[in-house]
Amino acid sequence: MLSPARKLAFRVLRRVAAQGSRASDLLASLQAEKLSERDRRLAYELVLGVLRWQRLLDHLIAHYSGRAPERLDEPIRIALRLGLYQLRFLERIPAYAAVSEAVALVKQYGPAWGAGLVNAVLRRAASAPDDRPWRKIADPIERASIEWSHPAWLVRKWVKDFGMEEALALLRANNQAPTITIRLNPLAAPDDEIMRALAHQEIEIEPSPYVPGAYRVRSGSLSPRVDAWQRGWIYVQEEASQLIAHIVAPEPGMRILEICAAPGSKTTHLAALMANRGMIVAGDRHFGRLRQLQLLAERLHVRIAHPVVFEGKDPLPLLPTERFDRVLLDAPCSGTGTLRRHPEIKWRLTQEEVHRMAEQQKALLREAARWVAPGGWLIYSTCSLEQEENEEIVGAFLASQPEFRLVVPSVAEVFRTEGGYIRTFPHRHGMDGFFAAVLERIPTAAEGP
């Protein structure tokens, strides 16, 4: 009988491949929470592990089968990846279990002849656990691309942008499971009460060394079943994402416009920092995602967020005289800073897509700038590591908009770049890769200081 964890992992990986969905979203929607805690953890480990190491696993498939993985039927290819991942990376799982369960998956979901192939390939792999066939590859980019399982074009680009040593450190960091980070919600309960509730459920947390109010989960099982989660006392949000709200530097009573706001992580964080005083216009082009934002705001006791449907790069449906103290544009991007949590991104992304995103980001930034009050701030952020989506966008904007100037926000020194921008990296800071720039609109003489 197939284990529930492997069965769910197989289904999720097939849908990620066929539908372009995010693995983490599918794991949540396909009822992983109904599994036992042990099976839930294994399903997450298998799905995210296979996606992180996909290129290396495919290299092993080709090595032991003599066939190109893309020419195998999809159920066979996915069952082989699952089996090889367990053989190479999960020491607690016996080899016989990894092999037999992969064979069972193909018998149930694949062609009849596939079971013999899967059995033969995995047994060969199991008999040579120290085999490293990629070490014979002469090209250092291609070798690193397989050893650390990233597309060769992206490895080549990062070596050019950051240097070989930094690029290799980044590749290694991207293949490690990230630490879960939460923030406490002062709108729902005092910090000490939340901490007592977490301790009661044996969830141990520690403060982030970098981001105020962020806590890393050291031990314990954190899931939507946890009481503090259901009450809206805590919110799971990556550390670098939390940093963005602090860069905005909101104050109670401010008027804030957020473009591309859904699903609402930063909106609700801004509201918490503003103590629910002021106004946040939270716009997004997707009605369904704005509905998620609204539900999240209700769960987290946020009262000052006003969801509005609009296309951010078109003229916004606001009164022409409207101006805001802060405008936050957390722009849609390639997401290369989030590969630890969303490893499927690297197998879909292309260089052409990065350039396409950059054109969209330029249009969004131009429109966002119209709504900044004199002396107000326009904050541009992405979860991309690519200069084309970050420094080059802001540099072009400042060259064409002399009424704006770059200012350096109050954040930890380690995040500041020589150019006055903010950057975080998985391999340097143990958090997702984010970029941020703060652009102040200079008041004219008539507008005053």
GROMACS .gro file of C-alpha atoms in nm:
model
  449
    1MET     CA    1   0.000   0.000   0.000
    2LEU     CA    2   0.133   0.341  -0.097
    3SER     CA    3   0.212   0.578   0.186
    4PRO     CA    4  -0.019   0.886   0.197
    5ALA     CA    5   0.284   1.119   0.199
    6ARG     CA    6   0.438   0.977  -0.120
    7LYS     CA    7   0.102   0.962  -0.292
    8LEU     CA    8   0.036   1.328  -0.216
    9ALA     CA    9   0.391   1.426  -0.316
   10PHE     CA   10   0.348   1.246  -0.649
   11ARG     CA   11   0.016   1.423  -0.718
   12VAL     CA   12   0.157   1.764  -0.631
   13LEU     CA   13   0.467   1.719  -0.846
   14ARG     CA   14   0.254   1.616  -1.144
   15ARG     CA   15   0.037   1.926  -1.107
   16VAL     CA   16   0.337   2.154  -1.063
   17ALA     CA   17   0.472   2.018  -1.391
   18ALA     CA   18   0.144   2.024  -1.580
   19GLN     CA   19  -0.028   2.337  -1.451
   20GLY     CA   20   0.252   2.571  -1.352
   21SER     CA   21   0.118   2.592  -0.997
   22ARG     CA   22   0.319   2.672  -0.687
   23ALA     CA   23   0.407   2.363  -0.487
   24SER     CA   24   0.344   2.524  -0.149
   25ASP     CA   25  -0.003   2.639  -0.255
   26LEU     CA   26  -0.088   2.291  -0.384
   27LEU     CA   27   0.035   2.123  -0.068
   28ALA     CA   28  -0.200   2.344   0.130
   29SER     CA   29  -0.496   2.306  -0.104
   30LEU     CA   30  -0.461   1.929  -0.152
   31GLN     CA   31  -0.535   1.868   0.215
   32ALA     CA   32  -0.186   1.795   0.340
   33GLU     CA   33  -0.310   1.925   0.674
   34LYS     CA   34  -0.536   1.620   0.701
   35LEU     CA   35  -0.234   1.390   0.708
   36SER     CA   36  -0.066   1.288   1.028
   37GLU     CA   37   0.211   1.527   1.135
   38ARG     CA   38   0.473   1.273   1.028
   39ASP     CA   39   0.321   1.224   0.681
   40ARG     CA   40   0.266   1.598   0.635
   41ARG     CA   41   0.632   1.668   0.704
   42LEU     CA   42   0.742   1.391   0.468
   43ALA     CA   43   0.515   1.516   0.188
   44TYR     CA   44   0.659   1.869   0.216
   45GLU     CA   45   1.013   1.729   0.231
   46LEU     CA   46   0.964   1.514  -0.078
   47VAL     CA   47   0.797   1.782  -0.293
   48LEU     CA   48   1.029   2.068  -0.212
   49GLY     CA   49   1.337   1.846  -0.204
   50VAL     CA   50   1.267   1.700  -0.549
   51LEU     CA   51   1.207   2.047  -0.693
   52ARG     CA   52   1.524   2.187  -0.535
   53TRP     CA   53   1.741   1.904  -0.669
   54GLN     CA   54   1.559   1.834  -0.995
   55ARG     CA   55   1.853   1.892  -1.230
   56LEU     CA   56   2.089   1.672  -1.030
   57LEU     CA   57   1.822   1.399  -1.005
   58ASP     CA   58   1.764   1.414  -1.381
   59HIS     CA   59   2.139   1.385  -1.436
   60LEU     CA   60   2.135   1.065  -1.229
   61ILE     CA   61   1.832   0.934  -1.418
   62ALA     CA   62   2.019   0.980  -1.747
   63HIS     CA   63   2.334   0.823  -1.599
   64TYR     CA   64   2.163   0.507  -1.470
   65SER     CA   65   1.898   0.462  -1.741
   66GLY     CA   66   2.089   0.573  -2.050
   67ARG     CA   67   1.785   0.780  -2.149
   68ALA     CA   68   1.713   1.153  -2.150
   69PRO     CA   69   1.464   1.216  -1.864
   70GLU     CA   70   1.246   1.441  -2.081
   71ARG     CA   71   1.184   1.144  -2.313
   72LEU     CA   72   1.040   0.929  -2.034
   73ASP     CA   73   0.669   0.927  -1.957
   74GLU     CA   74   0.591   1.184  -1.690
   75PRO     CA   75   0.476   0.934  -1.419
   76ILE     CA   76   0.800   0.739  -1.465
   77ARG     CA   77   1.014   1.053  -1.453
   78ILE     CA   78   0.847   1.181  -1.136
   79ALA     CA   79   0.858   0.842  -0.963
   80LEU     CA   80   1.230   0.818  -1.044
   81ARG     CA   81   1.296   1.167  -0.905
   82LEU     CA   82   1.110   1.079  -0.585
   83GLY     CA   83   1.298   0.751  -0.547
   84LEU     CA   84   1.639   0.903  -0.619
   85TYR     CA   85   1.578   1.195  -0.382
   86GLN     CA   86   1.507   0.954  -0.098
   87LEU     CA   87   1.812   0.741  -0.182
   88ARG     CA   88   2.052   1.035  -0.202
   89PHE     CA   89   1.921   1.284   0.055
   90LEU     CA   90   1.702   1.111   0.317
   91GLU     CA   91   1.921   0.884   0.528
   92ARG     CA   92   1.634   0.777   0.755
   93ILE     CA   93   1.443   0.611   0.472
   94PRO     CA   94   1.562   0.255   0.392
   95ALA     CA   95   1.662   0.200   0.029
   96TYR     CA   96   1.411  -0.083  -0.013
   97ALA     CA   97   1.127   0.151   0.090
   98ALA     CA   98   1.234   0.423  -0.156
   99VAL     CA   99   1.255   0.172  -0.440
  100SER     CA  100   0.939  -0.025  -0.370
  101GLU     CA  101   0.723   0.285  -0.322
  102ALA     CA  102   0.849   0.439  -0.648
  103VAL     CA  103   0.771   0.115  -0.831
  104ALA     CA  104   0.424   0.109  -0.673
  105LEU     CA  105   0.360   0.467  -0.792
  106VAL     CA  106   0.435   0.372  -1.151
  107LYS     CA  107   0.222   0.057  -1.129
  108GLN     CA  108  -0.073   0.269  -1.013
  109TYR     CA  109  -0.028   0.580  -1.229
  110GLY     CA  110   0.206   0.493  -1.517
  111PRO     CA  111   0.245   0.247  -1.804
  112ALA     CA  112   0.277  -0.120  -1.710
  113TRP     CA  113   0.625  -0.154  -1.859
  114GLY     CA  114   0.754   0.139  -1.650
  115ALA     CA  115   0.770  -0.052  -1.320
  116GLY     CA  116   1.061  -0.267  -1.440
  117LEU     CA  117   1.257   0.034  -1.560
  118VAL     CA  118   1.208   0.223  -1.233
  119ASN     CA  119   1.307  -0.082  -1.030
  120ALA     CA  120   1.626  -0.134  -1.235
  121VAL     CA  121   1.736   0.233  -1.230
  122LEU     CA  122   1.681   0.277  -0.858
  123ARG     CA  123   1.855  -0.047  -0.768
  124ARG     CA  124   2.160   0.063  -0.969
  125ALA     CA  125   2.155   0.397  -0.788
  126ALA     CA  126   2.112   0.232  -0.449
  127SER     CA  127   2.418   0.013  -0.510
  128ALA     CA  128   2.641   0.320  -0.571
  129PRO     CA  129   2.547   0.584  -0.312
  130ASP     CA  130   2.878   0.770  -0.347
  131ASP     CA  131   2.866   0.792  -0.725
  132ARG     CA  132   2.912   1.155  -0.847
  133PRO     CA  133   2.911   1.135  -1.230
  134TRP     CA  134   2.890   1.515  -1.276
  135ARG     CA  135   3.244   1.554  -1.141
  136LYS     CA  136   3.377   1.448  -1.483
  137ILE     CA  137   3.220   1.754  -1.651
  138ALA     CA  138   3.495   1.999  -1.755
  139ASP     CA  139   3.286   2.317  -1.789
  140PRO     CA  140   3.268   2.470  -1.437
  141ILE     CA  141   2.933   2.641  -1.506
  142GLU     CA  142   2.770   2.321  -1.630
  143ARG     CA  143   2.922   2.123  -1.344
  144ALA     CA  144   2.794   2.371  -1.083
  145SER     CA  145   2.457   2.381  -1.256
  146ILE     CA  146   2.416   2.005  -1.201
  147GLU     CA  147   2.589   1.973  -0.865
  148TRP     CA  148   2.378   2.255  -0.715
  149SER     CA  149   2.075   2.199  -0.937
  150HIS     CA  150   2.009   2.534  -1.105
  151PRO     CA  151   1.959   2.618  -1.475
  152ALA     CA  152   2.293   2.676  -1.646
  153TRP     CA  153   2.189   3.019  -1.782
  154LEU     CA  154   2.109   3.139  -1.429
  155VAL     CA  155   2.438   3.006  -1.287
  156ARG     CA  156   2.627   3.180  -1.568
  157LYS     CA  157   2.441   3.505  -1.500
  158TRP     CA  158   2.502   3.497  -1.124
  159VAL     CA  159   2.872   3.420  -1.173
  160LYS     CA  160   2.888   3.729  -1.398
  161ASP     CA  161   2.687   3.946  -1.154
  162PHE     CA  162   2.830   3.831  -0.820
  163GLY     CA  163   3.151   3.637  -0.895
  164MET     CA  164   3.210   3.261  -0.871
  165GLU     CA  165   3.252   3.239  -0.494
  166GLU     CA  166   2.936   3.436  -0.416
  167ALA     CA  167   2.737   3.254  -0.682
  168LEU     CA  168   2.833   2.912  -0.544
  169ALA     CA  169   2.740   3.020  -0.192
  170LEU     CA  170   2.405   3.140  -0.323
  171LEU     CA  171   2.341   2.811  -0.506
  172ARG     CA  172   2.413   2.615  -0.190
  173ALA     CA  173   2.188   2.837   0.022
  174ASN     CA  174   1.900   2.806  -0.226
  175ASN     CA  175   1.893   2.430  -0.172
  176GLN     CA  176   1.850   2.453   0.204
  177ALA     CA  177   1.510   2.454   0.369
  178PRO     CA  178   1.442   2.804   0.504
  179THR     CA  179   1.371   2.877   0.868
  180ILE     CA  180   1.006   2.950   0.938
  181THR     CA  181   0.962   3.308   1.054
  182ILE     CA  182   0.660   3.467   1.217
  183ARG     CA  183   0.557   3.806   1.347
  184LEU     CA  184   0.341   3.861   1.651
  185ASN     CA  185   0.025   4.059   1.593
  186PRO     CA  186  -0.015   4.341   1.846
  187LEU     CA  187  -0.360   4.417   1.705
  188ALA     CA  188  -0.483   4.082   1.840
  189ALA     CA  189  -0.301   4.023   2.171
  190PRO     CA  190  -0.005   4.149   2.377
  191ASP     CA  191   0.332   3.996   2.294
  192ASP     CA  192   0.374   3.826   2.633
  193GLU     CA  193   0.035   3.655   2.604
  194ILE     CA  194   0.120   3.528   2.254
  195MET     CA  195   0.456   3.399   2.370
  196ARG     CA  196   0.297   3.212   2.662
  197ALA     CA  197   0.047   3.053   2.422
  198LEU     CA  198   0.326   2.940   2.189
  199ALA     CA  199   0.532   2.805   2.476
  200HIS     CA  200   0.226   2.614   2.601
  201GLN     CA  201   0.215   2.437   2.262
  202GLU     CA  202   0.591   2.371   2.282
  203ILE     CA  203   0.676   2.611   2.000
  204GLU     CA  204   1.009   2.777   2.071
  205ILE     CA  205   1.093   3.105   1.895
  206GLU     CA  206   1.386   3.347   1.899
  207PRO     CA  207   1.410   3.710   1.782
  208SER     CA  208   1.555   3.781   1.440
  209PRO     CA  209   1.903   3.932   1.461
  210TYR     CA  210   1.810   4.176   1.186
  211VAL     CA  211   1.437   4.258   1.166
  212PRO     CA  212   1.244   4.414   1.457
  213GLY     CA  213   0.944   4.209   1.561
  214ALA     CA  214   1.039   3.905   1.350
  215TYR     CA  215   1.083   3.569   1.524
  216ARG     CA  216   1.246   3.253   1.393
  217VAL     CA  217   1.084   2.924   1.493
  218ARG     CA  218   1.353   2.711   1.661
  219SER     CA  219   1.143   2.405   1.740
  220GLY     CA  220   0.789   2.278   1.757
  221SER     CA  221   0.517   2.210   1.505
  222LEU     CA  222   0.371   2.529   1.359
  223SER     CA  223   0.066   2.478   1.141
  224PRO     CA  224  -0.279   2.632   1.087
  225ARG     CA  225  -0.401   2.393   1.357
  226VAL     CA  226  -0.216   2.595   1.621
  227ASP     CA  227  -0.450   2.802   1.838
  228ALA     CA  228  -0.242   3.123   1.814
  229TRP     CA  229  -0.251   3.091   1.435
  230GLN     CA  230  -0.629   3.051   1.424
  231ARG     CA  231  -0.683   3.350   1.656
  232GLY     CA  232  -0.474   3.577   1.435
  233TRP     CA  233  -0.214   3.624   1.708
  234ILE     CA  234   0.073   3.524   1.478
  235TYR     CA  235   0.138   3.545   1.106
  236VAL     CA  236   0.393   3.344   0.910
  237GLN     CA  237   0.591   3.590   0.700
  238GLU     CA  238   0.942   3.560   0.570
  239GLU     CA  239   1.196   3.782   0.744
  240ALA     CA  240   1.296   3.988   0.439
  241SER     CA  241   0.930   4.044   0.355
  242GLN     CA  242   0.881   4.181   0.707
  243LEU     CA  243   1.178   4.411   0.656
  244ILE     CA  244   0.996   4.592   0.374
  245ALA     CA  245   0.723   4.726   0.605
  246HIS     CA  246   0.993   4.870   0.835
  247ILE     CA  247   1.163   5.035   0.535
  248VAL     CA  248   0.830   5.206   0.455
  249ALA     CA  249   0.856   5.359   0.806
  250PRO     CA  250   0.481   5.400   0.855
  251GLU     CA  251   0.343   5.612   1.138
  252PRO     CA  252  -0.006   5.616   1.292
  253GLY     CA  253  -0.232   5.850   1.097
  254MET     CA  254  -0.044   5.825   0.767
  255ARG     CA  255  -0.211   5.771   0.430
  256ILE     CA  256  -0.049   5.484   0.242
  257LEU     CA  257  -0.110   5.354  -0.109
  258GLU     CA  258   0.005   4.999  -0.178
  259ILE     CA  259   0.016   4.879  -0.538
  260CYS     CA  260   0.017   4.504  -0.611
  261ALA     CA  261  -0.091   4.452  -0.250
  262ALA     CA  262  -0.244   4.103  -0.256
  263PRO     CA  263  -0.240   3.867  -0.075
  264GLY     CA  264  -0.186   4.122   0.202
  265SER     CA  265   0.123   4.023   0.402
  266LYS     CA  266   0.274   4.370   0.386
  267THR     CA  267  -0.063   4.548   0.407
  268THR     CA  268  -0.148   4.383   0.737
  269HIS     CA  269   0.203   4.438   0.870
  270LEU     CA  270   0.185   4.810   0.786
  271ALA     CA  271  -0.150   4.832   0.966
  272ALA     CA  272  -0.001   4.668   1.275
  273LEU     CA  273   0.292   4.914   1.275
  274MET     CA  274   0.040   5.199   1.242
  275ALA     CA  275  -0.164   5.064   1.538
  276ASN     CA  276  -0.470   5.058   1.312
  277ARG     CA  277  -0.467   5.438   1.278
  278GLY     CA  278  -0.457   5.602   0.936
  279MET     CA  279  -0.554   5.460   0.598
  280ILE     CA  280  -0.410   5.203   0.358
  281VAL     CA  281  -0.547   5.181   0.004
  282ALA     CA  282  -0.452   4.828  -0.100
  283GLY     CA  283  -0.481   4.780  -0.476
  284ASP     CA  284  -0.436   4.476  -0.695
  285ARG     CA  285  -0.551   4.362  -1.038
  286HIS     CA  286  -0.682   4.025  -0.917
  287PHE     CA  287  -1.021   4.033  -0.746
  288GLY     CA  288  -0.977   3.683  -0.604
  289ARG     CA  289  -0.644   3.770  -0.445
  290LEU     CA  290  -0.792   4.089  -0.302
  291ARG     CA  291  -1.061   3.875  -0.143
  292GLN     CA  292  -0.779   3.677   0.023
  293LEU     CA  293  -0.635   4.009   0.143
  294GLN     CA  294  -0.970   4.106   0.291
  295LEU     CA  295  -1.008   3.773   0.473
  296LEU     CA  296  -0.652   3.800   0.604
  297ALA     CA  297  -0.717   4.154   0.728
  298GLU     CA  298  -1.026   4.031   0.914
  299ARG     CA  299  -0.833   3.743   1.073
  300LEU     CA  300  -0.553   3.975   1.182
  301HIS     CA  301  -0.792   4.242   1.320
  302VAL     CA  302  -0.690   4.506   1.062
  303ARG     CA  303  -0.943   4.787   1.021
  304ILE     CA  304  -0.766   5.047   0.806
  305ALA     CA  305  -0.702   4.851   0.485
  306HIS     CA  306  -0.929   4.930   0.190
  307PRO     CA  307  -0.898   4.680  -0.098
  308VAL     CA  308  -0.943   4.828  -0.446
  309VAL     CA  309  -0.928   4.646  -0.780
  310PHE     CA  310  -0.704   4.823  -1.030
  311GLU     CA  311  -0.434   4.757  -1.287
  312GLY     CA  312  -0.126   4.919  -1.138
  313LYS     CA  313   0.043   5.020  -1.460
  314ASP     CA  314  -0.267   5.201  -1.594
  315PRO     CA  315  -0.399   5.534  -1.459
  316LEU     CA  316  -0.534   5.451  -1.113
  317PRO     CA  317  -0.905   5.509  -1.036
  318LEU     CA  318  -0.833   5.772  -0.770
  319LEU     CA  319  -0.922   6.141  -0.747
  320PRO     CA  320  -0.657   6.344  -0.935
  321THR     CA  321  -0.586   6.545  -0.620
  322GLU     CA  322  -0.518   6.238  -0.404
  323ARG     CA  323  -0.167   6.214  -0.261
  324PHE     CA  324  -0.014   5.973  -0.011
  325ASP     CA  325   0.259   5.995   0.253
  326ARG     CA  326   0.390   5.660   0.138
  327VAL     CA  327   0.342   5.464  -0.182
  328LEU     CA  328   0.464   5.105  -0.170
  329LEU     CA  329   0.519   4.919  -0.495
  330ASP     CA  330   0.616   4.560  -0.419
  331ALA     CA  331   0.644   4.480  -0.787
  332PRO     CA  332   0.572   4.147  -0.956
  333CYS     CA  333   0.910   3.997  -1.038
  334SER     CA  334   1.104   3.685  -1.131
  335GLY     CA  335   1.116   3.574  -0.766
  336THR     CA  336   1.478   3.457  -0.782
  337GLY     CA  337   1.526   3.563  -0.422
  338THR     CA  338   1.270   3.308  -0.302
  339LEU     CA  339   1.402   2.986  -0.457
  340ARG     CA  340   1.444   2.821  -0.116
  341ARG     CA  341   1.067   2.837  -0.064
  342HIS     CA  342   0.956   2.822  -0.429
  343PRO     CA  343   1.214   2.605  -0.608
  344GLU     CA  344   0.981   2.539  -0.903
  345ILE     CA  345   1.043   2.899  -1.017
  346LYS     CA  346   1.394   2.822  -1.141
  347TRP     CA  347   1.271   2.554  -1.382
  348ARG     CA  348   1.021   2.791  -1.548
  349LEU     CA  349   1.212   3.117  -1.556
  350THR     CA  350   1.401   3.233  -1.866
  351GLN     CA  351   1.625   3.529  -1.938
  352GLU     CA  352   1.353   3.661  -2.168
  353GLU     CA  353   1.102   3.650  -1.882
  354VAL     CA  354   1.334   3.861  -1.664
  355HIS     CA  355   1.344   4.128  -1.937
  356ARG     CA  356   0.966   4.113  -1.979
  357MET     CA  357   0.918   4.163  -1.605
  358ALA     CA  358   1.151   4.463  -1.614
  359GLU     CA  359   0.935   4.639  -1.872
  360GLN     CA  360   0.628   4.582  -1.655
  361GLN     CA  361   0.810   4.712  -1.347
  362LYS     CA  362   0.906   5.035  -1.525
  363ALA     CA  363   0.541   5.103  -1.614
  364LEU     CA  364   0.426   5.030  -1.258
  365LEU     CA  365   0.688   5.260  -1.108
  366ARG     CA  366   0.596   5.549  -1.339
  367GLU     CA  367   0.230   5.528  -1.235
  368ALA     CA  368   0.311   5.482  -0.865
  369ALA     CA  369   0.519   5.801  -0.867
  370ARG     CA  370   0.216   6.016  -0.959
  371TRP     CA  371   0.055   5.961  -0.618
  372VAL     CA  372   0.339   6.053  -0.382
  373ALA     CA  373   0.284   6.366  -0.171
  374PRO     CA  374   0.557   6.635  -0.160
  375GLY     CA  375   0.815   6.507   0.089
  376GLY     CA  376   0.655   6.164   0.077
  377TRP     CA  377   0.828   5.835  -0.005
  378LEU     CA  378   0.791   5.595  -0.293
  379ILE     CA  379   0.924   5.254  -0.191
  380TYR     CA  380   1.011   5.014  -0.471
  381SER     CA  381   1.077   4.653  -0.375
  382THR     CA  382   1.108   4.310  -0.535
  383CYS     CA  383   1.196   3.958  -0.426
  384SER     CA  384   1.435   3.931  -0.721
  385LEU     CA  385   1.816   3.916  -0.716
  386GLU     CA  386   1.846   4.045  -1.072
  387GLN     CA  387   1.995   4.387  -1.138
  388GLU     CA  388   1.769   4.424  -1.444
  389GLU     CA  389   1.468   4.426  -1.210
  390ASN     CA  390   1.627   4.636  -0.936
  391GLU     CA  391   1.915   4.883  -0.972
  392GLU     CA  392   1.856   4.930  -1.344
  393ILE     CA  393   1.485   5.005  -1.295
  394VAL     CA  394   1.546   5.260  -1.020
  395GLY     CA  395   1.845   5.414  -1.201
  396ALA     CA  396   1.637   5.473  -1.514
  397PHE     CA  397   1.352   5.614  -1.305
  398LEU     CA  398   1.574   5.866  -1.124
  399ALA     CA  399   1.729   5.974  -1.455
  400SER     CA  400   1.384   6.060  -1.593
  401GLN     CA  401   1.220   6.194  -1.272
  402PRO     CA  402   1.439   6.471  -1.124
  403GLU     CA  403   1.171   6.553  -0.865
  404PHE     CA  404   1.269   6.232  -0.683
  405ARG     CA  405   1.588   6.153  -0.495
  406LEU     CA  406   1.723   5.837  -0.336
  407VAL     CA  407   1.725   5.829   0.043
  408VAL     CA  408   1.870   5.562   0.270
  409PRO     CA  409   1.622   5.425   0.524
  410SER     CA  410   1.705   5.332   0.881
  411VAL     CA  411   1.790   4.962   0.855
  412ALA     CA  412   2.080   4.743   0.963
  413GLU     CA  413   2.408   4.839   0.795
  414VAL     CA  414   2.453   4.487   0.655
  415PHE     CA  415   2.162   4.540   0.415
  416ARG     CA  416   2.287   4.865   0.260
  417THR     CA  417   2.470   4.869  -0.072
  418GLU     CA  418   2.726   5.123  -0.189
  419GLY     CA  419   2.463   5.265  -0.424
  420GLY     CA  420   2.224   5.344  -0.138
  421TYR     CA  421   1.989   5.051  -0.196
  422ILE     CA  422   1.877   4.773   0.038
  423ARG     CA  423   1.953   4.411  -0.046
  424THR     CA  424   1.916   4.083   0.142
  425PHE     CA  425   2.055   3.745   0.035
  426PRO     CA  426   1.989   3.385   0.145
  427HIS     CA  427   2.361   3.301   0.173
  428ARG     CA  428   2.458   3.619   0.361
  429HIS     CA  429   2.165   3.679   0.592
  430GLY     CA  430   1.973   3.350   0.606
  431MET     CA  431   1.664   3.513   0.458
  432ASP     CA  432   1.503   3.554   0.116
  433GLY     CA  433   1.667   3.780  -0.140
  434PHE     CA  434   1.491   4.116  -0.151
  435PHE     CA  435   1.572   4.453  -0.302
  436ALA     CA  436   1.434   4.790  -0.189
  437ALA     CA  437   1.486   5.153  -0.283
  438VAL     CA  438   1.335   5.455  -0.107
  439LEU     CA  439   1.263   5.750  -0.336
  440GLU     CA  440   1.162   6.081  -0.181
  441ARG     CA  441   0.958   6.332  -0.376
  442ILE     CA  442   1.138   6.666  -0.335
  443PRO     CA  443   0.891   6.945  -0.250
  444THR     CA  444   0.894   7.240  -0.489
  445ALA     CA  445   0.946   7.592  -0.356
  446ALA     CA  446   0.569   7.648  -0.370
  447GLU     CA  447   0.503   7.323  -0.181
  448GLY     CA  448   0.749   7.412   0.094
  449PRO     CA  449   0.979   7.184   0.294
   0.00000   0.00000   0.00000
